[in-house]
Amino acid sequence: QSSVQLYGLLDAGVEYVNHASADGGNLARVISGGKNTSRWGIRGSEDLGGGLKAVYNLEGGILMDTGGADGALFKRQAYVGLEGAYGRLVIGRSFTTTYELVIKFDPLGFAPNYSWATSGGATGPSKYGMTTAFDNMVKYTGKTGGFTYGATVALGERAGNSTDGRKISLGGSWFGDGIGLMATCEQINGITAGGNTTAGITAAPATGRDKTNACHAGADYKTGDWRYTAGMRNYKLRSGSPAIADLRGNTYWGGITRVIDDVTLTGAVYHIDTKNLPAGQDADPTMFVARAMLALSKRTDLYLSVAHAKAHDGQLVGLSRDDAGTGTTQTGVTAGIQHRF
Amino acid sequence: QSSVQLYGLLDAGVEYVNHASADGGNLARVISGGKNTSRWGIRGSEDLGGGLKAVYNLEGGILMDTGGADGALFKRQAYVGLEGAYGRLVIGRSFTTTYELVIKFDPLGFAPNYSWATSGGATGPSKYGMTTAFDNMVKYTGKTGGFTYGATVALGERAGNSTDGRKISLGGSWFGDGIGLMATCEQINGITAGGNTTAGITAAPATGRDKTNACHAGADYKTGDWRYTAGMRNYKLRSGSPAIADLRGNTYWGGITRVIDDVTLTGAVYHIDTKNLPAGQDADPTMFVARAMLALSKRTDLYLSVAHAKAHDGQLVGLSRDDAGTGTTQTGVTAGIQHRF
Amino acid sequence: QSSVQLYGLLDAGVEYVNHASADGGNLARVISGGKNTSRWGIRGSEDLGGGLKAVYNLEGGILMDTGGADGALFKRQAYVGLEGAYGRLVIGRSFTTTYELVIKFDPLGFAPNYSWATSGGATGPSKYGMTTAFDNMVKYTGKTGGFTYGATVALGERAGNSTDGRKISLGGSWFGDGIGLMATCEQINGITAGGNTTAGITAAPATGRDKTNACHAGADYKTGDWRYTAGMRNYKLRSGSPAIADLRGNTYWGGITRVIDDVTLTGAVYHIDTKNLPAGQDADPTMFVARAMLALSKRTDLYLSVAHAKAHDGQLVGLSRDDAGTGTTQTGVTAGIQHRF
C-alpha cells in the first residue's frame, strides 16, 4: 500500500517599497512567495508492515515572477528514508532540525515578506542567520508525547578530514496545554586553511578553521483566538584567523496573532543586536510587521503585509533578509495570494 | 473541491532543410515541437464557492531532441490567481493577452515548423515579432458572450522609475456565426539611458528610451469543412537615440484549412514587409507552407509540413523564426508526431 | 483510453572509501544512486485501437545528496512514439539499444556502487565504455517470441555532411529455458577535421575523423535460486589522426546471484584488459564486488555493497566509473536505501 502526491504552494503578489535605490527611489515589483516560498514537489510513503513506512520527498522552489527554478531542481528537499516506532531517519538533502523546530515559533512562519526569524538584513544580506538546509545529510526525528526532538548531520565529504565542512543541528520542542517551548543549536565547520573550499564555506586564512554556532530558544502560548510568540537566536561566527574578529549577533522577536473567523491578524517585531562591531557601525536593526490574511478556503489565502525596518549609526537595512538595503530605513507593503495544491 | 492535473504535449520529428550552411549544405535533424512547442506542466483549480475559483498553472518547455529544458524550469507559465463572474486575474509569468488572442488567427497556430505569426526570419532571428510572454506580470481576461478581452501589464521593477521596462499588452476578439475578429496592441518600454539594463531590453544610448509597438488584426471564417484565416502585424521599434533609425515592418499572413475525416490540410503564406531599411537591404521575406495532419486519436497526430522561404535583395532568410538563415531561400520538410497527455 | 504515471526511483546512502586523495585519505560521503541512479519521470501510453499505442516518457536524474538535477531536466529520456504489432518506434532522447540489451547481462544492473559494465575507472574516468544514451535519436525495438532486437540511430545534424557525428547502436537478445544470450554493437562517428565540434565529440586533428566501436556479448543462466551471468565488451577508438594511437580495451565481467527469501546476494568481478598502451602504463584494472540486498517490499530495498579495485603498473584506479582514482587500489563500502514509486 502506497501513495504518491504531486503538490505545491504557489504564492505571488505585488510589493511596493521605498528607499529601493541609493537615491531613495520607490519600487513596485511582482514578488514570488510573500507569505511562504513558492514550491512544487512529489512526496509519498509506502506501508512496509509492522508500523514501518518508507518515506520520500522531492521539492523545488519556484520564482513565480519569472517561472524560474529557485536554485537547483529539488534544492528544497530530496530525501528517502524510513519511519517507524523508533522515529524517522532520512538521507539526502533537506531542512535542518533547527529549521523545522524554529518555524513553529515565528509568528510569521519564515514569511519572506516579512520575517527575520531565519536571518535579517543587517549591513549585508542574510547575516546572523540560521542554516536552513543541509546537503549530504542524515536526519533523525523522534516524537514522544508532546516532545519532538532530533538531529541533522551533514558530512563534510573531505578526504582525510572528517570534521572539515561538517554541519550539525539538534534540538527539541514540547507542546501541551496551549504552551510550546523550543531549544536548538547548530554548528557549521569551515574548511581548514590550505584545504579545498566547499561551496558556501569560505576557506579560512592561514591559521585555522571558521566555525559558526547558532542557538535558538522560543516560547508560544495560545488562548482562545489569541496567540503569543517569542523567540531568539544567539549567533557567533568565529574566524579561523586570529586577525579577524568574530561576527556576533543576537536576534530577538515576538508577535501576537488573533484569529477572527476567516481573518488572521498578526503583529510582530524583529530585532538584531549586532555585536563586536567597530564604533559607529553597530546597525542594531529592527523591523515592525503587521499582516492581515483572509482565508478563501483551507488552501487559498489573500494577504496584506506591511513592514518598516530601521538601522542605527547610519547603517543600511532592507526589509528582505536577502537584501543589504540602500537606506537606513525601509517601508514596504505586499498584497498577495497563496494557493496550496 | 479541487483538481490537480499533470499534463504535457510531446512533439518530435525529423526535419530536412537545404541551404543550412554558408556553403549551401543540406541538413537532417531531429526537431522538438514541429506542430507545437513541447511542454509539460501542472495546472488546476479550486472551487471557492459563489462562482469564484482559485486557478494556477506551472508549465515548462522541453527540448525533445536532447531532453533539456527549453529555458527556465517553468518559463512558459507560472501563475496563480482568481476567476469569477468578473473575469480572471492572474499574477506571475505567463503569455500575453496578444499571444492568446493572435494564436486563434494563425492558420498554423504558431507552429515552429512552420509559422511566422509570432516573428519571422528577416535578416536576423525573431525580428519584427510580438512579445510572447511577460515576467512580473498581472493579467486580466474577461468574457462577455462572444467577446473575449483583456490586458497584461508587466512591471518594469526599476527603483524611482515606474515606466522604464514596463510592458503592456491589450486587445480583444469576437467569435460568432462562423466569423472571428481580433485586434490587439502591445507596448514594450526600454530602459532610459544611464539606467541599468534589464534582461532582453537593451539600454538606450544617450538621449532616450527604446519603445516597441506591435499591433495585430485578424479575421477568421469557417464554413463546412473549410476555414479561411488572415492576420497582420504592424511593428515599430523606435530607438531612444535620434541617430538610430526606427526598425519597422509589417507582417501579413493568410491561410486555408480543410478537414477531411481524420485529415486536416492547411496551406498558408507569411510575408514580412520590412521597412525603413537602406537601399539594397530590403529583405521583404515570404514563406509558403503546406501541412497535412492525420489524427490517430483526439490526442495523437502525425503531421507532414513543407515550407519554402525566400528573401529579396540577396538577404538571408530561414524557415525557422529563430534562425537568421544562411541563404536567400530555404526549403524544408518536417515529418513528426505529437501526443498530448 | 490512456494513462499518465508520475514515477521515480530514489536511492541514497553513505559510502566509505579509502585512498580518496593523493595522500591516501579516507572519505565518508552521502551518495545518490548506489544501486540504481536516482530519477523521476512521467510516462504513459494511449490505446489508438487496432493494437497501436502512442507511447512517451520524460525522465530526469536526481542528485539526492544535493537536490540537484543530474544533467539536463529530462536528460535520461524524452521521447514520443508508436508501438504496435511491428514493434516500437520512438524519437527524441533515450537510452541506446546497446544500453537496454546489456543491462540484463550485468549481475549488478549498472549499479553506480559498484559496476563497470557501462565503463570503468582505468587511468581516467569513463574510459573504454559504451554510450549510454543518444540525443537526436530514432530508436526501433522489435520482439518475436524470446527474441528482442533493435537499432538506435542518432543524426549528426551537420549541414552538408550526414555521417559526421552520426551514432548507431544495434543488437539483439534471446531468453528461454533459463538461458539468455545477447550481442550488440555501436559505432560513434566523430567530426571531420576543420568542421565544427559537437558536444562530447572532440574534433579530430588534421587528417580524419575519430570513430569509436564498442561491441558486447553476454550470457545468463538461471537455475532455482541461483543465477550465473557473464559479459564482455570490445572497445576501440580510432583517432582521425594517424599520429595518435588507437585507444583499445576489452572489458570482461562475470557474477553469481543467489536469492534467499527476501535477501539477494551477488558477487561479481569486472576486468578491463587495457591495450595498445606504452610499456609500464598498462593498468589492466580489476574490481571485485559483493552485495547483499534486503527487500522490505517490492519497491523498497536496503543494500550493502563492498568493492575492491586494483590496477597494474602503478596506475590509478577508482571504484566509481566516473573517477580517475588517486591510488593504485581502492576499497569501499556503501550502505543504502532504495525506494521506487
PDB file of N, CA, C and O in Angstrom, chain A residues 28-85:
ATOM      1  N   ALA A  28       8.015  49.296  -7.344  1.00  0.00           N
ATOM      2  CA  ALA A  28       6.903  48.337  -7.362  1.00  0.00           C
ATOM      3  C   ALA A  28       7.395  47.100  -8.090  1.00  0.00           C
ATOM      4  O   ALA A  28       8.034  47.209  -9.133  1.00  0.00           O
ATOM      5  N   ARG A  29       7.121  45.936  -7.526  1.00  0.00           N
ATOM      6  CA  ARG A  29       7.585  44.703  -8.183  1.00  0.00           C
ATOM      7  C   ARG A  29       6.615  43.556  -7.911  1.00  0.00           C
ATOM      8  O   ARG A  29       5.907  43.547  -6.898  1.00  0.00           O
ATOM      9  N   VAL A  30       6.614  42.603  -8.835  1.00  0.00           N
ATOM     10  CA  VAL A  30       5.884  41.354  -8.627  1.00  0.00           C
ATOM     11  C   VAL A  30       6.799  40.434  -7.834  1.00  0.00           C
ATOM     12  O   VAL A  30       7.961  40.237  -8.211  1.00  0.00           O
ATOM     13  N   ILE A  31       6.311  39.903  -6.729  1.00  0.00           N
ATOM     14  CA  ILE A  31       7.142  39.030  -5.895  1.00  0.00           C
ATOM     15  C   ILE A  31       6.574  37.611  -5.893  1.00  0.00           C
ATOM     16  O   ILE A  31       5.395  37.382  -6.129  1.00  0.00           O
ATOM     17  N   SER A  32       7.468  36.668  -5.649  1.00  0.00           N
ATOM     18  CA  SER A  32       7.093  35.263  -5.517  1.00  0.00           C
ATOM     19  C   SER A  32       7.307  34.845  -4.079  1.00  0.00           C
ATOM     20  O   SER A  32       8.409  34.982  -3.557  1.00  0.00           O
ATOM     21  N   GLY A  33       6.246  34.367  -3.421  1.00  0.00           N
ATOM     22  CA  GLY A  33       6.456  33.878  -2.068  1.00  0.00           C
ATOM     23  C   GLY A  33       6.476  34.956  -1.027  1.00  0.00           C
ATOM     24  O   GLY A  33       7.465  35.106  -0.313  1.00  0.00           O
ATOM     25  N   GLY A  34       5.400  35.720  -0.872  1.00  0.00           N
ATOM     26  CA  GLY A  34       5.342  36.731   0.174  1.00  0.00           C
ATOM     27  C   GLY A  34       5.078  36.106   1.534  1.00  0.00           C
ATOM     28  O   GLY A  34       5.708  36.439   2.526  1.00  0.00           O
ATOM     29  N   LYS A  35       4.138  35.170   1.555  1.00  0.00           N
ATOM     30  CA  LYS A  35       3.774  34.524   2.824  1.00  0.00           C
ATOM     31  C   LYS A  35       4.610  33.265   3.047  1.00  0.00           C
ATOM     32  O   LYS A  35       5.076  33.002   4.151  1.00  0.00           O
ATOM     33  N   ASN A  36       4.789  32.468   1.989  1.00  0.00           N
ATOM     34  CA  ASN A  36       5.679  31.309   2.044  1.00  0.00           C
ATOM     35  C   ASN A  36       6.344  31.155   0.684  1.00  0.00           C
ATOM     36  O   ASN A  36       5.753  31.497  -0.343  1.00  0.00           O
ATOM     37  N   THR A  37       7.533  30.623   0.675  1.00  0.00           N
ATOM     38  CA  THR A  37       8.279  30.420  -0.553  1.00  0.00           C
ATOM     39  C   THR A  37       7.489  29.513  -1.503  1.00  0.00           C
ATOM     40  O   THR A  37       7.013  28.455  -1.110  1.00  0.00           O
ATOM     41  N   SER A  38       7.355  29.925  -2.762  1.00  0.00           N
ATOM     42  CA  SER A  38       6.642  29.116  -3.745  1.00  0.00           C
ATOM     43  C   SER A  38       7.427  27.839  -4.039  1.00  0.00           C
ATOM     44  O   SER A  38       8.660  27.859  -4.127  1.00  0.00           O
ATOM     45  N   ARG A  39       6.728  26.742  -4.222  1.00  0.00           N
ATOM     46  CA  ARG A  39       7.376  25.428  -4.352  1.00  0.00           C
ATOM     47  C   ARG A  39       6.464  24.434  -5.057  1.00  0.00           C
ATOM     48  O   ARG A  39       5.262  24.656  -5.167  1.00  0.00           O
ATOM     49  N   TRP A  40       7.046  23.366  -5.493  1.00  0.00           N
ATOM     50  CA  TRP A  40       6.287  22.223  -6.001  1.00  0.00           C
ATOM     51  C   TRP A  40       7.056  20.973  -5.619  1.00  0.00           C
ATOM     52  O   TRP A  40       8.251  21.036  -5.338  1.00  0.00           O
ATOM     53  N   GLY A  41       6.391  19.844  -5.591  1.00  0.00           N
ATOM     54  CA  GLY A  41       7.106  18.643  -5.204  1.00  0.00           C
ATOM     55  C   GLY A  41       6.298  17.377  -5.359  1.00  0.00           C
ATOM     56  O   GLY A  41       5.130  17.389  -5.771  1.00  0.00           O
ATOM     57  N   ILE A  42       6.973  16.295  -5.042  1.00  0.00           N
ATOM     58  CA  ILE A  42       6.405  14.950  -5.088  1.00  0.00           C
ATOM     59  C   ILE A  42       6.747  14.308  -3.751  1.00  0.00           C
ATOM     60  O   ILE A  42       7.901  14.342  -3.327  1.00  0.00           O
ATOM     61  N   ARG A  43       5.742  13.749  -3.078  1.00  0.00           N
ATOM     62  CA  ARG A  43       6.028  13.093  -1.810  1.00  0.00           C
ATOM     63  C   ARG A  43       5.127  11.883  -1.640  1.00  0.00           C
ATOM     64  O   ARG A  43       4.084  11.780  -2.299  1.00  0.00           O
ATOM     65  N   GLY A  44       5.502  11.005  -0.761  1.00  0.00           N
ATOM     66  CA  GLY A  44       4.682   9.837  -0.555  1.00  0.00           C
ATOM     67  C   GLY A  44       5.267   8.935   0.490  1.00  0.00           C
ATOM     68  O   GLY A  44       6.284   9.240   1.107  1.00  0.00           O
ATOM     69  N   SER A  45       4.583   7.836   0.682  1.00  0.00           N
ATOM     70  CA  SER A  45       5.038   6.842   1.645  1.00  0.00           C
ATOM     71  C   SER A  45       4.524   5.471   1.232  1.00  0.00           C
ATOM     72  O   SER A  45       3.589   5.361   0.441  1.00  0.00           O
ATOM     73  N   GLU A  46       5.178   4.459   1.745  1.00  0.00           N
ATOM     74  CA  GLU A  46       4.748   3.083   1.486  1.00  0.00           C
ATOM     75  C   GLU A  46       4.697   2.355   2.816  1.00  0.00           C
ATOM     76  O   GLU A  46       5.666   2.375   3.583  1.00  0.00           O
ATOM     77  N   ASP A  47       3.595   1.713   3.101  1.00  0.00           N
ATOM     78  CA  ASP A  47       3.437   0.943   4.321  1.00  0.00           C
ATOM     79  C   ASP A  47       4.188  -0.374   4.168  1.00  0.00           C
ATOM     80  O   ASP A  47       3.885  -1.184   3.290  1.00  0.00           O
ATOM     81  N   LEU A  48       5.218  -0.576   4.999  1.00  0.00           N
ATOM     82  CA  LEU A  48       6.035  -1.791   4.894  1.00  0.00           C
ATOM     83  C   LEU A  48       5.608  -2.852   5.902  1.00  0.00           C
ATOM     84  O   LEU A  48       6.218  -3.920   5.986  1.00  0.00           O
ATOM     85  N   GLY A  49       4.541  -2.561   6.676  1.00  0.00           N
ATOM     86  CA  GLY A  49       4.075  -3.512   7.670  1.00  0.00           C
ATOM     87  C   GLY A  49       4.798  -3.324   8.995  1.00  0.00           C
ATOM     88  O   GLY A  49       5.890  -2.744   9.053  1.00  0.00           O
ATOM     89  N   GLY A  50       4.179  -3.798  10.070  1.00  0.00           N
ATOM     90  CA  GLY A  50       4.817  -3.719  11.378  1.00  0.00           C
ATOM     91  C   GLY A  50       5.071  -2.298  11.838  1.00  0.00           C
ATOM     92  O   GLY A  50       6.000  -2.040  12.606  1.00  0.00           O
ATOM     93  N   GLY A  51       4.276  -1.347  11.339  1.00  0.00           N
ATOM     94  CA  GLY A  51       4.435   0.049  11.755  1.00  0.00           C
ATOM     95  C   GLY A  51       5.545   0.783  11.027  1.00  0.00           C
ATOM     96  O   GLY A  51       5.787   1.960  11.274  1.00  0.00           O
ATOM     97  N   LEU A  52       6.222   0.084  10.107  1.00  0.00           N
ATOM     98  CA  LEU A  52       7.322   0.702   9.372  1.00  0.00           C
ATOM     99  C   LEU A  52       6.810   1.283   8.053  1.00  0.00           C
ATOM    100  O   LEU A  52       5.959   0.690   7.383  1.00  0.00           O
ATOM    101  N   LYS A  53       7.324   2.431   7.670  1.00  0.00           N
ATOM    102  CA  LYS A  53       6.970   3.072   6.406  1.00  0.00           C
ATOM    103  C   LYS A  53       8.232   3.511   5.682  1.00  0.00           C
ATOM    104  O   LYS A  53       9.184   3.960   6.315  1.00  0.00           O
ATOM    105  N   ALA A  54       8.215   3.407   4.347  1.00  0.00           N
ATOM    106  CA  ALA A  54       9.217   4.104   3.540  1.00  0.00           C
ATOM    107  C   ALA A  54       8.658   5.497   3.255  1.00  0.00           C
ATOM    108  O   ALA A  54       7.471   5.634   2.924  1.00  0.00           O
ATOM    109  N   VAL A  55       9.488   6.525   3.396  1.00  0.00           N
ATOM    110  CA  VAL A  55       9.032   7.900   3.149  1.00  0.00           C
ATOM    111  C   VAL A  55       9.992   8.588   2.192  1.00  0.00           C
ATOM    112  O   VAL A  55      11.178   8.264   2.137  1.00  0.00           O
ATOM    113  N   TYR A  56       9.459   9.531   1.413  1.00  0.00           N
ATOM    114  CA  TYR A  56      10.327  10.259   0.481  1.00  0.00           C
ATOM    115  C   TYR A  56       9.710  11.601   0.147  1.00  0.00           C
ATOM    116  O   TYR A  56       8.508  11.812   0.340  1.00  0.00           O
ATOM    117  N   ASN A  57      10.544  12.495  -0.363  1.00  0.00           N
ATOM    118  CA  ASN A  57      10.103  13.830  -0.756  1.00  0.00           C
ATOM    119  C   ASN A  57      11.100  14.436  -1.749  1.00  0.00           C
ATOM    120  O   ASN A  57      12.303  14.387  -1.513  1.00  0.00           O
ATOM    121  N   LEU A  58      10.567  14.956  -2.834  1.00  0.00           N
ATOM    122  CA  LEU A  58      11.338  15.786  -3.757  1.00  0.00           C
ATOM    123  C   LEU A  58      10.637  17.129  -3.796  1.00  0.00           C
ATOM    124  O   LEU A  58       9.425  17.184  -4.017  1.00  0.00           O
ATOM    125  N   GLU A  59      11.379  18.226  -3.578  1.00  0.00           N
ATOM    126  CA  GLU A  59      10.718  19.529  -3.533  1.00  0.00           C
ATOM    127  C   GLU A  59      11.643  20.616  -4.051  1.00  0.00           C
ATOM    128  O   GLU A  59      12.791  20.713  -3.620  1.00  0.00           O
ATOM    129  N   GLY A  60      11.141  21.422  -4.967  1.00  0.00           N
ATOM    130  CA  GLY A  60      11.922  22.514  -5.533  1.00  0.00           C
ATOM    131  C   GLY A  60      11.205  23.840  -5.372  1.00  0.00           C
ATOM    132  O   GLY A  60       9.982  23.904  -5.305  1.00  0.00           O
ATOM    133  N   GLY A  61      11.981  24.905  -5.321  1.00  0.00           N
ATOM    134  CA  GLY A  61      11.415  26.242  -5.219  1.00  0.00           C
ATOM    135  C   GLY A  61      11.096  26.827  -6.586  1.00  0.00           C
ATOM    136  O   GLY A  61      11.716  26.470  -7.583  1.00  0.00           O
ATOM    137  N   ILE A  62      10.134  27.723  -6.635  1.00  0.00           N
ATOM    138  CA  ILE A  62       9.700  28.362  -7.876  1.00  0.00           C
ATOM    139  C   ILE A  62       9.753  29.871  -7.711  1.00  0.00           C
ATOM    140  O   ILE A  62       9.316  30.400  -6.690  1.00  0.00           O
ATOM    141  N   LEU A  63      10.274  30.559  -8.716  1.00  0.00           N
ATOM    142  CA  LEU A  63      10.181  32.018  -8.782  1.00  0.00           C
ATOM    143  C   LEU A  63       8.978  32.347  -9.660  1.00  0.00           C
ATOM    144  O   LEU A  63       9.055  32.286 -10.887  1.00  0.00           O
ATOM    145  N   MET A  64       7.855  32.649  -9.022  1.00  0.00           N
ATOM    146  CA  MET A  64       6.611  32.839  -9.778  1.00  0.00           C
ATOM    147  C   MET A  64       6.676  34.063 -10.690  1.00  0.00           C
ATOM    148  O   MET A  64       5.918  34.158 -11.658  1.00  0.00           O
ATOM    149  N   ASP A  65       7.571  35.012 -10.401  1.00  0.00           N
ATOM    150  CA  ASP A  65       7.623  36.224 -11.226  1.00  0.00           C
ATOM    151  C   ASP A  65       8.312  35.982 -12.568  1.00  0.00           C
ATOM    152  O   ASP A  65       8.110  36.740 -13.518  1.00  0.00           O
ATOM    153  N   THR A  66       9.135  34.932 -12.650  1.00  0.00           N
ATOM    154  CA  THR A  66       9.838  34.657 -13.907  1.00  0.00           C
ATOM    155  C   THR A  66       9.628  33.230 -14.411  1.00  0.00           C
ATOM    156  O   THR A  66      10.005  32.909 -15.531  1.00  0.00           O
ATOM    157  N   GLY A  67       9.063  32.367 -13.589  1.00  0.00           N
ATOM    158  CA  GLY A  67       8.928  30.967 -13.957  1.00  0.00           C
ATOM    159  C   GLY A  67      10.191  30.164 -13.745  1.00  0.00           C
ATOM    160  O   GLY A  67      10.237  28.981 -14.077  1.00  0.00           O
ATOM    161  N   GLY A  68      11.222  30.786 -13.187  1.00  0.00           N
ATOM    162  CA  GLY A  68      12.476  30.079 -12.981  1.00  0.00           C
ATOM    163  C   GLY A  68      12.431  29.178 -11.759  1.00  0.00           C
ATOM    164  O   GLY A  68      11.581  29.315 -10.872  1.00  0.00           O
ATOM    165  N   ALA A  69      13.361  28.222 -11.717  1.00  0.00           N
ATOM    166  CA  ALA A  69      13.553  27.419 -10.518  1.00  0.00           C
ATOM    167  C   ALA A  69      14.321  28.260  -9.505  1.00  0.00           C
ATOM    168  O   ALA A  69      15.225  28.996  -9.869  1.00  0.00           O
ATOM    169  N   ASP A  70      13.952  28.158  -8.239  1.00  0.00           N
ATOM    170  CA  ASP A  70      14.637  28.887  -7.178  1.00  0.00           C
ATOM    171  C   ASP A  70      15.771  27.998  -6.674  1.00  0.00           C
ATOM    172  O   ASP A  70      15.625  27.243  -5.727  1.00  0.00           O
ATOM    173  N   GLY A  71      16.893  28.045  -7.380  1.00  0.00           N
ATOM    174  CA  GLY A  71      18.004  27.145  -7.074  1.00  0.00           C
ATOM    175  C   GLY A  71      17.890  25.852  -7.858  1.00  0.00           C
ATOM    176  O   GLY A  71      17.128  25.764  -8.829  1.00  0.00           O
ATOM    177  N   ALA A  72      18.620  24.851  -7.428  1.00  0.00           N
ATOM    178  CA  ALA A  72      18.628  23.561  -8.131  1.00  0.00           C
ATOM    179  C   ALA A  72      17.229  22.932  -8.125  1.00  0.00           C
ATOM    180  O   ALA A  72      16.367  23.311  -7.336  1.00  0.00           O
ATOM    181  N   LEU A  73      17.025  21.969  -9.028  1.00  0.00           N
ATOM    182  CA  LEU A  73      15.685  21.434  -9.309  1.00  0.00           C
ATOM    183  C   LEU A  73      14.908  21.062  -8.045  1.00  0.00           C
ATOM    184  O   LEU A  73      13.770  21.495  -7.864  1.00  0.00           O
ATOM    185  N   PHE A  74      15.518  20.221  -7.179  1.00  0.00           N
ATOM    186  CA  PHE A  74      14.865  19.819  -5.932  1.00  0.00           C
ATOM    187  C   PHE A  74      15.709  20.301  -4.748  1.00  0.00           C
ATOM    188  O   PHE A  74      15.991  19.557  -3.812  1.00  0.00           O
ATOM    189  N   LYS A  75      16.083  21.582  -4.802  1.00  0.00           N
ATOM    190  CA  LYS A  75      17.006  22.116  -3.802  1.00  0.00           C
ATOM    191  C   LYS A  75      16.374  22.201  -2.421  1.00  0.00           C
ATOM    192  O   LYS A  75      17.072  22.169  -1.413  1.00  0.00           O
ATOM    193  N   ARG A  76      15.054  22.332  -2.367  1.00  0.00           N
ATOM    194  CA  ARG A  76      14.433  22.403  -1.049  1.00  0.00           C
ATOM    195  C   ARG A  76      14.536  21.057  -0.320  1.00  0.00           C
ATOM    196  O   ARG A  76      14.952  21.010   0.824  1.00  0.00           O
ATOM    197  N   GLN A  77      14.160  19.985  -1.012  1.00  0.00           N
ATOM    198  CA  GLN A  77      14.238  18.686  -0.373  1.00  0.00           C
ATOM    199  C   GLN A  77      14.422  17.587  -1.415  1.00  0.00           C
ATOM    200  O   GLN A  77      13.810  17.624  -2.481  1.00  0.00           O
ATOM    201  N   ALA A  78      15.230  16.613  -1.094  1.00  0.00           N
ATOM    202  CA  ALA A  78      15.398  15.402  -1.900  1.00  0.00           C
ATOM    203  C   ALA A  78      15.885  14.317  -0.952  1.00  0.00           C
ATOM    204  O   ALA A  78      17.074  14.206  -0.704  1.00  0.00           O
ATOM    205  N   TYR A  79      14.950  13.587  -0.382  1.00  0.00           N
ATOM    206  CA  TYR A  79      15.377  12.573   0.590  1.00  0.00           C
ATOM    207  C   TYR A  79      14.524  11.315   0.468  1.00  0.00           C
ATOM    208  O   TYR A  79      13.445  11.318  -0.113  1.00  0.00           O
ATOM    209  N   VAL A  80      15.059  10.240   1.041  1.00  0.00           N
ATOM    210  CA  VAL A  80      14.334   8.972   1.148  1.00  0.00           C
ATOM    211  C   VAL A  80      14.734   8.371   2.498  1.00  0.00           C
ATOM    212  O   VAL A  80      15.830   8.620   2.989  1.00  0.00           O
ATOM    213  N   GLY A  81      13.810   7.637   3.120  1.00  0.00           N
ATOM    214  CA  GLY A  81      14.148   7.065   4.413  1.00  0.00           C
ATOM    215  C   GLY A  81      13.053   6.187   4.967  1.00  0.00           C
ATOM    216  O   GLY A  81      12.134   5.768   4.241  1.00  0.00           O
ATOM    217  N   LEU A  82      13.169   5.921   6.260  1.00  0.00           N
ATOM    218  CA  LEU A  82      12.233   5.032   6.941  1.00  0.00           C
ATOM    219  C   LEU A  82      11.648   5.727   8.164  1.00  0.00           C
ATOM    220  O   LEU A  82      12.316   6.536   8.803  1.00  0.00           O
ATOM    221  N   GLU A  83      10.383   5.372   8.473  1.00  0.00           N
ATOM    222  CA  GLU A  83       9.742   5.925   9.660  1.00  0.00           C
ATOM    223  C   GLU A  83       9.037   4.791  10.402  1.00  0.00           C
ATOM    224  O   GLU A  83       8.354   3.974   9.771  1.00  0.00           O
ATOM    225  N   GLY A  84       9.246   4.737  11.701  1.00  0.00           N
ATOM    226  CA  GLY A  84       8.609   3.665  12.473  1.00  0.00           C
ATOM    227  C   GLY A  84       8.458   4.083  13.914  1.00  0.00           C
ATOM    228  O   GLY A  84       8.508   5.267  14.256  1.00  0.00           O
ATOM    229  N   ALA A  85       8.287   3.080  14.775  1.00  0.00           N
ATOM    230  CA  ALA A  85       8.058   3.351  16.189  1.00  0.00           C
ATOM    231  C   ALA A  85       9.247   4.088  16.804  1.00  0.00           C
ATOM    232  O   ALA A  85       9.084   4.858  17.756  1.00  0.00           O
TER     233      ALA A  85
END
